[in-house]
MMTF fields as JSON, N, C-alpha, C and O atoms, coordinates in Angstrom:
{
  "mmtfVersion": "1.0.0",
  "mmtfProducer": "UNKNOWN",
  "numBonds": 547,
  "numAtoms": 548,
  "numGroups": 137,
  "numChains": 1,
  "numModels": 1,
  "chainsPerModel": [1],
  "groupsPerChain": [137],
  "chainIdList": ["A"],
  "bondAtomList": [4, 2, 8, 6, 12, 10, 16, 14, 20, 18, 24, 22, 28, 26, 32, 30, 36, 34, 40, 38, 44, 42, 48, 46, 52, 50, 56, 54, 60, 58, 64, 62, 68, 66, 72, 70, 76, 74, 80, 78, 84, 82, 88, 86, 92, 90, 96, 94, 100, 98, 104, 102, 108, 106, 112, 110, 116, 114, 120, 118, 124, 122, 128, 126, 132, 130, 136, 134, 140, 138, 144, 142, 148, 146, 152, 150, 156, 154, 160, 158, 164, 162, 168, 166, 172, 170, 176, 174, 180, 178, 184, 182, 188, 186, 192, 190, 196, 194, 200, 198, 204, 202, 208, 206, 212, 210, 216, 214, 220, 218, 224, 222, 228, 226, 232, 230, 236, 234, 240, 238, 244, 242, 248, 246, 252, 250, 256, 254, 260, 258, 264, 262, 268, 266, 272, 270, 276, 274, 280, 278, 284, 282, 288, 286, 292, 290, 296, 294, 300, 298, 304, 302, 308, 306, 312, 310, 316, 314, 320, 318, 324, 322, 328, 326, 332, 330, 336, 334, 340, 338, 344, 342, 348, 346, 352, 350, 356, 354, 360, 358, 364, 362, 368, 366, 372, 370, 376, 374, 380, 378, 384, 382, 388, 386, 392, 390, 396, 394, 400, 398, 404, 402, 408, 406, 412, 410, 416, 414, 420, 418, 424, 422, 428, 426, 432, 430, 436, 434, 440, 438, 444, 442, 448, 446, 452, 450, 456, 454, 460, 458, 464, 462, 468, 466, 472, 470, 476, 474, 480, 478, 484, 482, 488, 486, 492, 490, 496, 494, 500, 498, 504, 502, 508, 506, 512, 510, 516, 514, 520, 518, 524, 522, 528, 526, 532, 530, 536, 534, 540, 538, 544, 542],
  "bondOrderList": [1, 1, 1, 1, 1, 1, 1, 1, 1, 1, 1, 1, 1, 1, 1, 1, 1, 1, 1, 1, 1, 1, 1, 1, 1, 1, 1, 1, 1, 1, 1, 1, 1, 1, 1, 1, 1, 1, 1, 1, 1, 1, 1, 1, 1, 1, 1, 1, 1, 1, 1, 1, 1, 1, 1, 1, 1, 1, 1, 1, 1, 1, 1, 1, 1, 1, 1, 1, 1, 1, 1, 1, 1, 1, 1, 1, 1, 1, 1, 1, 1, 1, 1, 1, 1, 1, 1, 1, 1, 1, 1, 1, 1, 1, 1, 1, 1, 1, 1, 1, 1, 1, 1, 1, 1, 1, 1, 1, 1, 1, 1, 1, 1, 1, 1, 1, 1, 1, 1, 1, 1, 1, 1, 1, 1, 1, 1, 1, 1, 1, 1, 1, 1, 1, 1, 1],
  "groupList": [{"groupName": "MET", "atomNameList": ["N", "CA", "C", "O"], "elementList": ["N", "C", "C", "O"], "formalChargeList": [0, 0, 0, 0], "bondAtomList": [1, 0, 2, 1, 3, 2], "bondOrderList": [1, 1, 2], "singleLetterCode": "M", "chemCompType": "L-PEPTIDE LINKING"}, {"groupName": "LEU", "atomNameList": ["N", "CA", "C", "O"], "elementList": ["N", "C", "C", "O"], "formalChargeList": [0, 0, 0, 0], "bondAtomList": [1, 0, 2, 1, 3, 2], "bondOrderList": [1, 1, 2], "singleLetterCode": "L", "chemCompType": "L-PEPTIDE LINKING"}, {"groupName": "SER", "atomNameList": ["N", "CA", "C", "O"], "elementList": ["N", "C", "C", "O"], "formalChargeList": [0, 0, 0, 0], "bondAtomList": [1, 0, 2, 1, 3, 2], "bondOrderList": [1, 1, 2], "singleLetterCode": "S", "chemCompType": "L-PEPTIDE LINKING"}, {"groupName": "ARG", "atomNameList": ["N", "CA", "C", "O"], "elementList": ["N", "C", "C", "O"], "formalChargeList": [0, 0, 0, 0], "bondAtomList": [1, 0, 2, 1, 3, 2], "bondOrderList": [1, 1, 2], "singleLetterCode": "R", "chemCompType": "L-PEPTIDE LINKING"}, {"groupName": "PHE", "atomNameList": ["N", "CA", "C", "O"], "elementList": ["N", "C", "C", "O"], "formalChargeList": [0, 0, 0, 0], "bondAtomList": [1, 0, 2, 1, 3, 2], "bondOrderList": [1, 1, 2], "singleLetterCode": "F", "chemCompType": "L-PEPTIDE LINKING"}, {"groupName": "VAL", "atomNameList": ["N", "CA", "C", "O"], "elementList": ["N", "C", "C", "O"], "formalChargeList": [0, 0, 0, 0], "bondAtomList": [1, 0, 2, 1, 3, 2], "bondOrderList": [1, 1, 2], "singleLetterCode": "V", "chemCompType": "L-PEPTIDE LINKING"}, {"groupName": "ASN", "atomNameList": ["N", "CA", "C", "O"], "elementList": ["N", "C", "C", "O"], "formalChargeList": [0, 0, 0, 0], "bondAtomList": [1, 0, 2, 1, 3, 2], "bondOrderList": [1, 1, 2], "singleLetterCode": "N", "chemCompType": "L-PEPTIDE LINKING"}, {"groupName": "CYS", "atomNameList": ["N", "CA", "C", "O"], "elementList": ["N", "C", "C", "O"], "formalChargeList": [0, 0, 0, 0], "bondAtomList": [1, 0, 2, 1, 3, 2], "bondOrderList": [1, 1, 2], "singleLetterCode": "C", "chemCompType": "L-PEPTIDE LINKING"}, {"groupName": "ALA", "atomNameList": ["N", "CA", "C", "O"], "elementList": ["N", "C", "C", "O"], "formalChargeList": [0, 0, 0, 0], "bondAtomList": [1, 0, 2, 1, 3, 2], "bondOrderList": [1, 1, 2], "singleLetterCode": "A", "chemCompType": "L-PEPTIDE LINKING"}, {"groupName": "ILE", "atomNameList": ["N", "CA", "C", "O"], "elementList": ["N", "C", "C", "O"], "formalChargeList": [0, 0, 0, 0], "bondAtomList": [1, 0, 2, 1, 3, 2], "bondOrderList": [1, 1, 2], "singleLetterCode": "I", "chemCompType": "L-PEPTIDE LINKING"}, {"groupName": "THR", "atomNameList": ["N", "CA", "C", "O"], "elementList": ["N", "C", "C", "O"], "formalChargeList": [0, 0, 0, 0], "bondAtomList": [1, 0, 2, 1, 3, 2], "bondOrderList": [1, 1, 2], "singleLetterCode": "T", "chemCompType": "L-PEPTIDE LINKING"}, {"groupName": "PRO", "atomNameList": ["N", "CA", "C", "O"], "elementList": ["N", "C", "C", "O"], "formalChargeList": [0, 0, 0, 0], "bondAtomList": [1, 0, 2, 1, 3, 2], "bondOrderList": [1, 1, 2], "singleLetterCode": "P", "chemCompType": "L-PEPTIDE LINKING"}, {"groupName": "GLY", "atomNameList": ["N", "CA", "C", "O"], "elementList": ["N", "C", "C", "O"], "formalChargeList": [0, 0, 0, 0], "bondAtomList": [1, 0, 2, 1, 3, 2], "bondOrderList": [1, 1, 2], "singleLetterCode": "G", "chemCompType": "PEPTIDE LINKING"}, {"groupName": "GLN", "atomNameList": ["N", "CA", "C", "O"], "elementList": ["N", "C", "C", "O"], "formalChargeList": [0, 0, 0, 0], "bondAtomList": [1, 0, 2, 1, 3, 2], "bondOrderList": [1, 1, 2], "singleLetterCode": "Q", "chemCompType": "L-PEPTIDE LINKING"}, {"groupName": "LYS", "atomNameList": ["N", "CA", "C", "O"], "elementList": ["N", "C", "C", "O"], "formalChargeList": [0, 0, 0, 0], "bondAtomList": [1, 0, 2, 1, 3, 2], "bondOrderList": [1, 1, 2], "singleLetterCode": "K", "chemCompType": "L-PEPTIDE LINKING"}, {"groupName": "GLU", "atomNameList": ["N", "CA", "C", "O"], "elementList": ["N", "C", "C", "O"], "formalChargeList": [0, 0, 0, 0], "bondAtomList": [1, 0, 2, 1, 3, 2], "bondOrderList": [1, 1, 2], "singleLetterCode": "E", "chemCompType": "L-PEPTIDE LINKING"}, {"groupName": "ASP", "atomNameList": ["N", "CA", "C", "O"], "elementList": ["N", "C", "C", "O"], "formalChargeList": [0, 0, 0, 0], "bondAtomList": [1, 0, 2, 1, 3, 2], "bondOrderList": [1, 1, 2], "singleLetterCode": "D", "chemCompType": "L-PEPTIDE LINKING"}, {"groupName": "TYR", "atomNameList": ["N", "CA", "C", "O"], "elementList": ["N", "C", "C", "O"], "formalChargeList": [0, 0, 0, 0], "bondAtomList": [1, 0, 2, 1, 3, 2], "bondOrderList": [1, 1, 2], "singleLetterCode": "Y", "chemCompType": "L-PEPTIDE LINKING"}, {"groupName": "HIS", "atomNameList": ["N", "CA", "C", "O"], "elementList": ["N", "C", "C", "O"], "formalChargeList": [0, 0, 0, 0], "bondAtomList": [1, 0, 2, 1, 3, 2], "bondOrderList": [1, 1, 2], "singleLetterCode": "H", "chemCompType": "L-PEPTIDE LINKING"}],
  "groupTypeList": [0, 1, 2, 3, 3, 1, 4, 5, 6, 7, 8, 1, 7, 8, 9, 10, 11, 12, 4, 8, 8, 10, 8, 5, 13, 8, 13, 12, 13, 11, 8, 13, 10, 2, 12, 5, 10, 3, 14, 9, 1, 12, 10, 10, 15, 1, 11, 16, 12, 14, 17, 5, 10, 5, 13, 5, 5, 8, 15, 9, 8, 11, 12, 8, 10, 5, 8, 3, 18, 10, 18, 11, 12, 9, 15, 2, 8, 17, 5, 1, 15, 12, 15, 8, 16, 1, 1, 5, 16, 12, 14, 12, 10, 5, 11, 1, 8, 11, 12, 10, 12, 5, 13, 9, 11, 8, 12, 10, 11, 18, 2, 5, 14, 6, 12, 8, 14, 8, 10, 3, 1, 8, 9, 5, 17, 10, 5, 15, 14, 16, 14, 11, 1, 8, 2, 11, 8],
  "groupIdList": [1, 2, 3, 4, 5, 6, 7, 8, 9, 10, 11, 12, 13, 14, 15, 16, 17, 18, 19, 20, 21, 22, 23, 24, 25, 26, 27, 28, 29, 30, 31, 32, 33, 34, 35, 36, 37, 38, 39, 40, 41, 42, 43, 44, 45, 46, 47, 48, 49, 50, 51, 52, 53, 54, 55, 56, 57, 58, 59, 60, 61, 62, 63, 64, 65, 66, 67, 68, 69, 70, 71, 72, 73, 74, 75, 76, 77, 78, 79, 80, 81, 82, 83, 84, 85, 86, 87, 88, 89, 90, 91, 92, 93, 94, 95, 96, 97, 98, 99, 100, 101, 102, 103, 104, 105, 106, 107, 108, 109, 110, 111, 112, 113, 114, 115, 116, 117, 118, 119, 120, 121, 122, 123, 124, 125, 126, 127, 128, 129, 130, 131, 132, 133, 134, 135, 136, 137],
  "secStructList": [7, 7, 7, 2, 2, 2, 2, 2, 2, 2, 2, 2, 2, 6, 6, 1, 6, 6, 7, 5, 1, 1, 6, 6, 6, 7, 7, 1, 7, 7, 7, 7, 7, 6, 6, 3, 3, 3, 3, 3, 3, 3, 3, 3, 3, 7, 6, 6, 1, 1, 3, 3, 3, 3, 3, 3, 3, 3, 3, 3, 7, 6, 6, 7, 3, 3, 3, 3, 3, 3, 7, 1, 3, 3, 3, 3, 3, 3, 3, 3, 3, 7, 7, 3, 3, 3, 3, 3, 6, 6, 6, 3, 3, 3, 3, 3, 7, 6, 6, 7, 3, 3, 3, 3, 7, 6, 6, 7, 7, 3, 3, 3, 3, 3, 7, 1, 1, 7, 3, 3, 3, 3, 3, 3, 3, 3, 3, 3, 6, 6, 1, 5, 1, 7, 3, 3, 7],
  "xCoordList": [-31.164, -30.248, -30.744, -31.931, -29.757, -30.146, -30.337, -29.623, -31.273, -31.423, -30.196, -29.499, -29.973, -28.799, -28.883, -27.889, -30.068, -30.212, -29.915, -29.205, -30.483, -30.21, -28.75, -28.198, -28.144, -26.758, -25.881, -25.024, -26.105, -25.339, -25.584, -24.629, -26.823, -27.143, -26.471, -25.953, -26.51, -25.917, -24.408, -23.832, -23.783, -22.366, -21.95, -20.933, -22.723, -22.494, -22.581, -21.819, -23.49, -23.638, -22.388, -22.13, -21.622, -20.395, -19.346, -18.471, -19.434, -18.469, -19.051, -18.412, -20.275, -20.9, -21.364, -22.145, -20.86, -21.224, -22.733, -23.503, -23.125, -24.505, -25.438, -26.652, -24.919, -25.751, -25.275, -24.106, -26.191, -25.941, -25.741, -26.023, -25.233, -24.833, -25.888, -25.568, -27.086, -28.135, -29.015, -29.248, -29.509, -30.401, -31.661, -32.173, -32.17, -33.357, -33.129, -34.022, -31.9, -31.644, -31.042, -30.799, -30.801, -30.163, -31.161, -30.808, -32.384, -33.384, -33.128, -33.403, -32.626, -32.457, -31.102, -30.214, -30.957, -29.666, -28.782, -29.135, -27.635, -26.795, -26.142, -25.849, -25.934, -25.225, -23.738, -23.172, -23.123, -21.719, -20.842, -21.253, -19.685, -18.693, -18.153, -17.747, -18.151, -17.677, -16.192, -15.411, -15.827, -14.433, -13.984, -12.829, -14.949, -14.608, -15.571, -16.788, -15.007, -15.835, -15.51, -14.357, -16.515, -16.298, -16.854, -17.914, -16.164, -16.688, -16.682, -15.647, -17.898, -18.015, -17.605, -18.148, -16.658, -16.167, -16.957, -17.157, -17.372, -18.116, -18.342, -17.727, -19.266, -19.569, -19.886, -20.454, -19.502, -19.671, -20.068, -19.419, -21.13, -21.445, -20.592, -20.562, -19.894, -19.005, -19.865, -20.985, -19.269, -20.033, -20.658, -21.713, -20.049, -20.552, -21.876, -22.6, -22.178, -23.376, -23.305, -24.279, -22.178, -22.033, -21.274, -21.387, -20.522, -19.727, -19.966, -20.424, -19.626, -19.652, -18.329, -17.705, -17.925, -16.795, -17.305, -18.179, -16.766, -17.097, -15.788, -14.911, -15.662, -14.478, -14.774, -15.766, -13.911, -14.124, -12.866, -11.787, -12.953, -11.932, -12.42, -13.493, -11.632, -12.031, -10.992, -9.799, -11.501, -10.665, -10.966, -12.121, -9.921, -10.07, -9.48, -8.341, -10.247, -9.892, -8.699, -8.467, -7.939, -6.841, -7.277, -8.266, -6.563, -6.877, -8.088, -8.384, -8.812, -10.032, -9.689, -8.619, -10.654, -10.546, -11.665, -12.825, -11.346, -12.336, -12.554, -11.601, -13.776, -14.033, -13.734, -13.762, -13.446, -13.13, -14.311, -15.446, -14.052, -15.08, -14.544, -13.336, -15.463, -15.043, -15.854, -16.829, -15.38, -16.12, -16.27, -15.418, -17.321, -17.527, -16.824, -17.382, -15.616, -14.797, -13.501, -13.208, -12.765, -11.451, -11.55, -12.251, -10.793, -10.636, -9.199, -8.24, -9.084, -7.73, -7.688, -8.556, -6.644, -6.526, -5.127, -4.145, -5.073, -3.861, -3.834, -4.798, -2.751, -2.713, -2.224, -1.12, -3.085, -2.797, -2.007, -1.061, -2.381, -1.664, -2.02, -3.059, -1.138, -1.355, -0.713, -0.148, -0.811, -0.264, -1.196, -1.825, -1.319, -2.248, -1.696, -0.778, -2.325, -2.022, -3.212, -4.31, -3.05, -4.088, -3.804, -2.711, -4.855, -4.747, -5.497, -6.722, -4.806, -5.413, -5.194, -4.063, -6.302, -6.131, -5.253, -5.427, -4.295, -3.347, -2.087, -1.115, -2.146, -0.983, -0.407, 0.778, -1.246, -0.841, -0.998, -1.886, -0.134, -0.285, 0.534, 1.721, -0.126, 0.455, 0.532, -0.515, 1.75, 1.799, 1.436, 1.906, 0.62, 0.172, 0.83, 0.879, 1.318, 1.964, 1.732, 1.399, 1.9, 1.694, 2.449, 3.644, 1.768, 2.331, 2.174, 2.515, 1.664, 1.448, 0.22, -0.784, 0.27, -0.891, -1.134, -0.19, -2.421, -2.715, -3.946, -4.826, -3.976, -5.158, -5.61, -4.764, -6.843, -7.362, -8.302, -9.305, -7.919, -8.756, -10.165, -10.464, -11.068, -12.489, -12.621, -11.921, -13.469, -13.832, -12.793, -12.965, -11.71, -10.658, -10.969, -11.113, -11.076, -11.327, -10.183, -9.019, -10.544, -9.53, -10.122, -11.337, -9.212, -9.555, -8.424, -7.317, -8.732, -7.648, -7.637, -8.687, -6.405, -6.232, -5.408, -4.252, -6.011, -5.324, -4.318, -4.38, -3.367, -2.288, -2.812, -4.016, -1.841, -2.123, -2.675, -3.187, -2.573, -3.038, -4.112, -4.203, -4.944, -5.965, -5.25, -4.196, -5.842, -5.365, -6.36, -7.553, -5.932, -6.773, -6.375, -5.197, -7.409, -7.166, -8.056, -9.204, -7.467, -8.261, -8.513, -7.58, -9.845, -10.222, -11.1, -11.975, -10.845, -11.716, -12.113, -11.284, -13.447, -14.022, -14.517, -15.274, -14.121, -14.708, -15.365, -14.706, -16.67, -17.441, -18.624, -19.134, -19.039, -20.254, -21.435, -21.676, -22.238, -23.483, -24.51, -24.453, -25.435, -26.535, -26.106, -26.882, -24.93, -24.487, -24.147, -23.819, -24.236, -23.812, -22.341, -21.499, -22.057, -20.734, -19.723, -18.517, -20.194, -19.302, -20.12, -21.277, -19.467, -20.15, -19.183, -17.98, -19.724, -18.858, -18.191, -18.797, -16.981, -16.243, -15.871, -15.247],
  "yCoordList": [-9.872, -8.734, -7.786, -7.493, -7.347, -6.447, -5.052, -4.621, -4.293, -2.918, -2.161, -2.675, -0.937, -0.183, 0.002, -0.177, 0.363, 0.608, -0.67, -0.635, -1.783, -3.019, -3.473, -4.039, -3.211, -3.512, -2.74, -3.319, -1.406, -0.565, -1.025, -1.18, -1.245, -1.683, -3.011, -3.196, -3.947, -5.245, -5.088, -5.712, -4.296, -4.137, -3.439, -3.796, -2.458, -1.785, -2.785, -2.692, -3.733, -4.739, -5.529, -5.986, -5.679, -6.498, -5.879, -6.582, -4.613, -3.942, -3.267, -2.427, -3.645, -2.973, -4.105, -4.966, -4.085, -5.124, -5.328, -4.374, -6.599, -6.932, -7.013, -7.119, -6.967, -7.021, -8.157, -8.538, -8.711, -9.882, -9.497, -8.365, -10.472, -10.248, -10.417, -10.358, -10.618, -10.828, -9.608, -8.867, -9.41, -8.239, -8.352, -7.324, -9.534, -9.694, -9.186, -8.607, -9.42, -9.007, -7.605, -7.1, -6.97, -5.666, -4.531, -3.55, -4.687, -3.657, -2.296, -1.272, -2.261, -0.99, -0.417, -1.103, 0.9, 1.53, 1.252, 1.68, 0.552, 0.213, 1.449, 2.428, 1.355, 2.449, 2.41, 1.342, 3.605, 3.716, 3.781, 4.334, 3.243, 3.318, 4.747, 5.255, 5.367, 6.774, 6.788, 5.954, 7.76, 7.938, 7.116, 7.174, 6.326, 5.455, 5.781, 5.808, 6.028, 6.137, 5.061, 4.637, 4.559, 3.44, 3.688, 4.294, 3.237, 3.31, 1.88, 1.215, 1.427, 0.087, 0.088, 0.857, -0.756, -0.859, -1.963, -1.831, -3.005, -4.097, -5.197, -5.279, -6.074, -7.316, -8.436, -8.206, -9.646, -10.773, -11.978, -12.29, -12.664, -13.97, -15.026, -15.105, -15.846, -16.872, -18.042, -18.274, -18.784, -19.797, -20.847, -21.396, -21.122, -22.163, -21.74, -22.579, -20.413, -19.86, -19.746, -19.324, -20.109, -20.088, -18.82, -18.426, -18.174, -17.072, -15.895, -16.04, -14.696, -13.487, -12.76, -12.915, -11.971, -11.084, -9.609, -9.274, -8.809, -7.342, -6.597, -6.785, -5.729, -4.898, -3.524, -2.928, -2.974, -1.722, -0.93, -1.51, 0.439, 1.335, 1.975, 2.577, 1.846, 2.423, 3.477, 3.337, 4.561, 5.606, 5.726, 5.871, 5.664, 5.818, 7.147, 7.467, 7.892, 9.3, 9.226, 8.221, 10.35, 10.439, 10.153, 10.723, 9.288, 8.932, 8.078, 7.744, 7.697, 6.877, 5.385, 4.867, 4.763, 3.356, 2.59, 2.993, 1.491, 0.602, -0.467, -1.168, -0.624, -1.455, -2.928, -3.346, -3.695, -5.104, -5.874, -5.731, -6.68, -7.404, -8.638, -8.872, -9.422, -10.64, -10.636, -9.901, -11.536, -11.733, -13.238, -14.009, -13.672, -15.132, -15.485, -16.204, -15.022, -15.327, -14.493, -13.877, -14.527, -13.9, -12.403, -12.019, -11.601, -10.173, -9.99, -10.269, -9.5, -9.233, -7.7, -7.101, -7.119, -5.634, -5.241, -5.953, -4.161, -3.559, -2.102, -1.393, -1.599, -0.237, 0.677, 0.52, 1.612, 2.562, 3.73, 4.163, 4.27, 5.393, 5.458, 4.96, 6.079, 6.224, 5.108, 4.156, 5.243, 4.269, 3.999, 4.926, 2.738, 2.343, 1.058, 0.411, 0.736, -0.51, -1.448, -1.066, -2.667, -3.664, -4.598, -5.147, -4.758, -5.662, -6.913, -6.866, -8.082, -9.299, -10.329, -10.556, -10.976, -12.014, -13.115, -13.589, -13.519, -14.539, -14.08, -14.822, -12.803, -12.247, -11.047, -10.742, -10.362, -9.158, -7.988, -8.005, -6.921, -5.766, -5.892, -6.219, -5.627, -5.673, -4.245, -3.669, -3.635, -2.257, -2.213, -3.03, -1.273, -1.047, 0.2, 1.231, 0.141, 1.231, 1.027, -0.083, 2.092, 1.938, 0.768, 0.613, -0.066, -1.226, -2.501, -3.586, -2.379, -3.559, -4.249, -3.602, -5.564, -6.404, -7.331, -7.903, -7.497, -8.404, -9.268, -8.84, -10.488, -11.283, -11.64, -11.964, -11.591, -11.875, -13.129, -13.075, -14.254, -15.436, -15.259, -14.359, -16.104, -16.121, -16.232, -17.031, -15.478, -15.567, -15.04, -15.161, -14.455, -13.93, -12.501, -11.627, -12.246, -10.87, -9.995, -10.371, -8.751, -7.723, -6.351, -6.171, -5.339, -3.942, -3.157, -3.659, -1.851, -0.94, 0.335, 0.915, 0.807, 2.068, 2.871, 2.549, 3.909, 4.72, 5.633, 5.98, 6.046, 7.016, 8.476, 8.735, 9.4, 10.784, 11.318, 12.436, 10.499, 10.843, 9.887, 8.781, 10.291, 9.333, 8.15, 8.3, 6.989, 5.75, 5.278, 5.232, 4.928, 4.399, 2.915, 2.56, 2.085, 0.654, 0.197, 0.621, -0.721, -1.471, -2.801, -3.499, -3.174, -4.382, -5.294, -4.82, -6.627, -7.605, -8.513, -9.067, -8.637, -9.584, -10.756, -10.581, -11.98, -13.228, -13.912, -14.533, -13.777, -14.19, -15.03, -15.009, -15.781, -16.674, -15.868, -14.902, -16.226, -15.557, -15.882, -16.954, -14.991, -15.217, -15.236, -15.693, -14.775, -14.631, -13.196, -12.467, -12.776, -11.38, -11.232, -12.062, -10.218, -10.069, -9.519, -9.667, -8.903, -8.464, -8.472, -8.054, -8.974, -9.075, -8.555, -8.809, -7.833, -7.337, -8.503, -9.558, -8.312, -9.364, -8.938, -9.707],
  "zCoordList": [-19.042, -19.038, -17.896, -17.75, -17.123, -16.02, -16.485, -17.39, -15.918, -16.26, -15.654, -14.78, -16.152, -15.661, -14.168, -13.464, -13.666, -12.221, -11.398, -10.393, -11.862, -11.131, -11.222, -10.279, -12.374, -12.561, -11.584, -10.917, -11.501, -10.541, -9.111, -8.35, -8.73, -7.398, -7.025, -5.924, -8.032, -7.852, -7.668, -6.777, -8.466, -8.369, -7.063, -6.469, -6.622, -5.356, -4.218, -3.255, -4.312, -3.285, -3.026, -1.913, -4.073, -3.973, -3.039, -2.534, -2.82, -1.992, -0.778, -0.144, -0.461, 0.73, 1.629, 1.223, 2.876, 3.841, 4.007, 4.112, 4.026, 4.297, 3.08, 3.257, 1.885, 0.757, -0.136, -0.086, -0.97, -1.777, -3.213, -3.606, -4.038, -5.396, -6.412, -7.599, -6.077, -7.057, -7.206, -6.252, -8.44, -8.639, -7.771, -7.325, -7.519, -6.714, -5.279, -4.661, -4.767, -3.422, -3.327, -2.231, -4.502, -4.546, -4.874, -5.528, -4.414, -4.744, -4.118, -4.744, -2.936, -2.223, -2.545, -3.052, -2.229, -2.431, -1.231, -0.132, -1.367, -0.18, 0.402, -0.284, 1.683, 2.361, 1.951, 1.721, 1.867, 1.477, 2.723, 3.743, 2.651, 3.753, 3.741, 2.696, 4.865, 5.007, 4.639, 5.097, 3.795, 3.356, 2.166, 1.745, 1.617, 0.432, -0.708, -0.522, -1.889, -3.073, -3.998, -4.064, -4.766, -5.68, -7.102, -7.262, -8.072, -9.468, -10.006, -10.067, -10.4, -10.878, -12.329, -13.123, -12.694, -14.076, -14.891, -16.099, -14.206, -14.871, -13.915, -12.852, -14.323, -13.581, -14.577, -15.644, -14.191, -15.097, -14.275, -13.277, -14.683, -14.092, -14.758, -15.986, -13.974, -14.551, -15.068, -14.613, -16.067, -16.749, -15.786, -16.1, -14.668, -13.76, -13.074, -12.538, -13.105, -12.497, -10.995, -10.372, -10.383, -8.916, -8.494, -7.333, -9.361, -9.014, -9.948, -11.081, -9.406, -10.228, -9.976, -8.926, -10.957, -10.733, -10.798, -11.599, -9.988, -9.992, -10.047, -9.204, -11.072, -11.191, -10.73, -11.149, -9.843, -9.117, -9.06, -8.939, -9.145, -8.709, -7.438, -7.407, -6.383, -5.102, -4.707, -4.978, -4.041, -3.503, -2.052, -1.651, -1.254, 0.214, 0.597, 0.256, 1.288, 1.731, 2.681, 3.354, 2.709, 3.645, 5.089, 5.549, 5.809, 7.206, 7.4, 8.548, 6.39, 6.56, 6.902, 6.582, 7.556, 7.884, 7.239, 7.333, 6.584, 6.038, 7.123, 7.463, 7.685, 8.741, 8.405, 7.247, 9.478, 9.347, 8.721, 9.175, 7.694, 7.007, 6.283, 6.237, 5.718, 4.939, 3.648, 3.49, 2.687, 1.438, 1.2, 1.644, 0.517, 0.2, -1.039, -1.868, -1.227, -2.402, -2.268, -1.244, -3.372, -3.359, -3.775, -4.712, -3.003, -3.401, -3.873, -3.153, -5.138, -5.706, -5.912, -6.548, -5.343, -5.442, -5.962, -5.748, -6.606, -7.128, -6.753, -7.041, -6.106, -5.636, -6.802, -7.324, -7.166, -8.197, -7.703, -8.362, -6.522, -5.896, -4.403, -3.967, -3.652, -2.225, -1.389, -1.927, -0.119, 0.812, 1.934, 2.443, 2.357, 3.418, 4.047, 3.542, 5.193, 5.838, 5.727, 6.131, 5.195, 5.094, 6.265, 6.408, 7.113, 8.251, 7.927, 7.812, 7.765, 7.415, 8.492, 8.922, 8.946, 9.97, 9.436, 8.314, 10.27, 9.982, 9.222, 9.082, 8.729, 8.015, 8.746, 8.608, 9.53, 10.203, 9.274, 8.422, 9.406, 8.589, 7.295, 7.312, 6.213, 4.91, 4.349, 4.051, 4.189, 3.709, 2.203, 1.412, 1.853, 0.519, -0.073, 0.598, -1.266, -1.964, -3.431, -3.848, -4.261, -5.681, -6.277, -6.026, -7.071, -7.686, -6.862, -7.332, -5.647, -4.751, -5.222, -5.518, -5.303, -5.577, -4.417, -3.872, -4.017, -2.882, -3.245, -3.992, -2.693, -2.765, -1.327, -0.493, -1.041, 0.243, 0.06, -0.652, 0.742, 0.594, 1.019, 1.804, 0.52, 0.902, 2.407, 3.028, 2.984, 4.395, 5.329, 6.542, 4.839, 5.747, 6.174, 5.32, 7.465, 7.954, 7.644, 7.779, 7.2, 6.9, 6.979, 6.904, 7.139, 7.149, 6.607, 6.412, 6.353, 5.828, 6.576, 6.851, 6.931, 7.54, 6.55, 6.277, 6.022, 5.001, 5.564, 6.743, 4.744, 5.12, 4.931, 4.91, 4.798, 4.748, 3.454, 3.407, 2.358, 1.049, 0.622, 1.155, -0.346, -0.86, -1.509, -2.127, -1.356, -1.954, -2.972, -2.674, -4.155, -5.241, -5.483, -5.53, -5.63, -5.823, -6.957, -7.091, -7.805, -8.764, -8.118, -7.721, -8.004, -7.279, -8.153, -8.878, -8.068, -8.724, -7.576, -6.854, -7.447, -6.513, -7.277, -8.232, -6.9, -7.509, -6.319, -5.485, -6.272, -5.108, -5.478, -6.599, -4.467, -4.66, -4.89, -4.166, -5.915, -6.216, -5.151, -4.55, -4.909, -3.955, -2.511, -1.671, -2.169, -0.774, -0.57, -1.506, 0.746, 1.005, 0.555, 0.899, -0.179, -0.734, 0.219, 0.02, 1.226, 2.338, 3.619, 3.648, 4.704, 5.925, 7.007, 6.949, 7.98, 9.065, 9.776, 9.96, 10.161, 10.868, 12.299, 13.03]
}
């Protein structure tokens, strides 16, 4: 069982470029992306032991940009409020608005340019365990 501190660090790793999904690799406090706040709702190791899921609510500040990055698994997001442009390699720009759901395939570079108001997203990452959960692209 993970301690609370290791659990939080592990979950933060899932949404911070350059960090891995294991408690062993999540010893330090990861840097936060400017203009983005995150609340970890939960994390679960899947029965196969190869993947973990991390549930997050993220808020992107007005006008903020989330830098281009990839994940070693699927990112599934649902827009709770706000409007933004999701830029996904191979798809172009996907407009995000309340009620929009998107999935980004494993390894697909993407970024977000937020609109004039804060945007809140409910996100589930299903990613390979023991790999960096997000990497700059």
